């Protein structure tokens, strides 16, 4: 949702040594501001806030290498109705990408 903080959490506990990097492209093809936080529990969280509606491209890497299925496209919209998607987990090569994506909106 526009102007709501989003988080992507990556579990790297079994992935070995390396850092998480992430690039988020806005609908205007600019890089979104992100904060990457080591949670000190084997997970790393990436925080970002989309400020305009449209299509955002997300690329997640570990140790400089794209993680399998680490490319995402997210459609950000203004508030119209509520839809929740749970259990969006992906595990490959010891890397677990966790997320809870929620689209919030209200009827116009």
Short mmCIF file of C-alpha atoms in Angstrom, two decimals:
data_model
loop_
_atom_site.label_atom_id
_atom_site.label_comp_id
_atom_site.label_asym_id
_atom_site.label_seq_id
_atom_site.Cartn_x
_atom_site.Cartn_y
_atom_site.Cartn_z
CA UNK A 1 0.00 0.00 0.00
CA UNK A 2 1.24 3.49 -0.78
CA UNK A 3 3.13 5.15 2.11
CA UNK A 4 3.04 2.01 4.29
CA UNK A 5 6.36 0.44 5.36
CA UNK A 6 6.99 -3.03 3.92
CA UNK A 7 9.43 -5.66 5.14
CA UNK A 8 11.13 -8.61 3.46
CA UNK A 9 12.80 -11.05 5.88
CA UNK A 10 15.50 -13.42 4.63
CA UNK A 11 16.60 -16.37 6.79
CA UNK A 12 20.28 -17.05 6.08
CA UNK A 13 21.03 -19.17 9.16
CA UNK A 14 22.07 -22.20 7.06
CA UNK A 15 23.49 -20.30 4.08
CA UNK A 16 27.07 -19.79 5.26
CA UNK A 17 29.02 -16.53 5.08
CA UNK A 18 27.69 -13.68 3.00
CA UNK A 19 25.65 -10.50 3.05
CA UNK A 20 22.14 -9.78 1.83
CA UNK A 21 21.78 -7.01 -0.71
CA UNK A 22 18.54 -5.81 -2.23
CA UNK A 23 17.54 -3.44 -4.99
CA UNK A 24 14.01 -2.12 -5.33
CA UNK A 25 13.08 -0.24 -8.51
CA UNK A 26 10.15 2.17 -8.39
CA UNK A 27 7.57 2.68 -11.16
CA UNK A 28 9.73 5.59 -12.41
CA UNK A 29 12.75 3.23 -12.62
CA UNK A 30 14.51 4.91 -9.69
CA UNK A 31 16.03 3.01 -6.76
CA UNK A 32 13.82 3.01 -3.67
CA UNK A 33 15.37 3.90 -0.32
CA UNK A 34 15.85 0.74 1.74
CA UNK A 35 17.17 -0.16 5.18
CA UNK A 36 18.81 -3.56 5.69
CA UNK A 37 18.85 -4.75 9.32
CA UNK A 38 20.65 -7.81 10.71
CA UNK A 39 18.24 -9.19 13.30
CA UNK A 40 21.07 -11.12 15.04
CA UNK A 41 19.03 -14.33 14.90
CA UNK A 42 20.07 -15.67 11.48
CA UNK A 43 17.64 -13.40 9.64
CA UNK A 44 18.02 -10.10 7.84
CA UNK A 45 15.13 -7.69 7.22
CA UNK A 46 14.84 -5.27 4.30
CA UNK A 47 12.52 -2.31 4.96
CA UNK A 48 11.12 0.03 2.31
CA UNK A 49 8.16 2.35 1.86
CA UNK A 50 6.56 2.72 -1.58
CA UNK A 51 5.46 6.32 -2.10
CA UNK A 52 3.67 6.01 -5.44
CA UNK A 53 1.30 3.41 -6.85
CA UNK A 54 2.55 1.17 -9.63
CA UNK A 55 4.91 -1.73 -10.32
CA UNK A 56 8.00 -2.21 -8.15
CA UNK A 57 10.78 -4.64 -9.05
CA UNK A 58 12.61 -6.35 -6.17
CA UNK A 59 15.94 -8.18 -6.51
CA UNK A 60 17.49 -10.00 -3.53
CA UNK A 61 21.08 -11.30 -3.51
CA UNK A 62 23.17 -13.26 -1.01
CA UNK A 63 26.93 -12.91 -1.20
CA UNK A 64 26.55 -10.97 -4.44
CA UNK A 65 24.69 -13.84 -6.14
CA UNK A 66 20.96 -13.65 -6.94
CA UNK A 67 19.05 -16.07 -4.74
CA UNK A 68 16.81 -18.55 -6.60
CA UNK A 69 13.43 -16.94 -7.23
CA UNK A 70 14.81 -13.74 -5.66
CA UNK A 71 13.31 -11.52 -8.37
CA UNK A 72 9.84 -10.17 -7.57
CA UNK A 73 7.35 -7.77 -9.05
CA UNK A 74 5.01 -6.07 -6.60
CA UNK A 75 2.02 -4.00 -7.62
CA UNK A 76 1.42 -1.18 -5.14
CA UNK A 77 -2.02 0.37 -5.06
CA UNK A 78 -4.00 2.86 -3.07
CA UNK A 79 -6.46 1.61 -0.42
CA UNK A 80 -9.62 -0.04 -1.89
CA UNK A 81 -10.24 -3.43 -0.19
CA UNK A 82 -8.48 -5.99 2.03
CA UNK A 83 -6.70 -9.15 0.82
CA UNK A 84 -4.12 -11.11 2.84
CA UNK A 85 -1.71 -13.75 1.54
CA UNK A 86 0.07 -15.85 4.15
CA UNK A 87 2.70 -18.62 4.07
CA UNK A 88 4.76 -17.03 1.32
CA UNK A 89 7.99 -18.85 2.17
CA UNK A 90 10.69 -20.03 -0.20
CA UNK A 91 13.73 -22.13 0.75
CA UNK A 92 16.72 -22.87 -1.48
CA UNK A 93 20.42 -23.52 -0.80
CA UNK A 94 19.92 -22.83 2.90
CA UNK A 95 18.32 -19.43 2.28
CA UNK A 96 14.75 -18.93 3.41
CA UNK A 97 12.82 -15.93 2.12
CA UNK A 98 9.86 -15.17 4.32
CA UNK A 99 7.15 -12.67 3.75
CA UNK A 100 3.62 -11.78 4.60
CA UNK A 101 2.16 -9.71 1.85
CA UNK A 102 -0.99 -7.82 2.62
CA UNK A 103 -2.93 -5.57 0.30
CA UNK A 104 -5.09 -3.16 2.27
CA UNK A 105 -7.70 -1.00 0.72
CA UNK A 106 -11.18 0.34 1.25
CA UNK A 107 -14.18 0.42 -1.03
CA UNK A 108 -14.54 3.69 -2.91
#
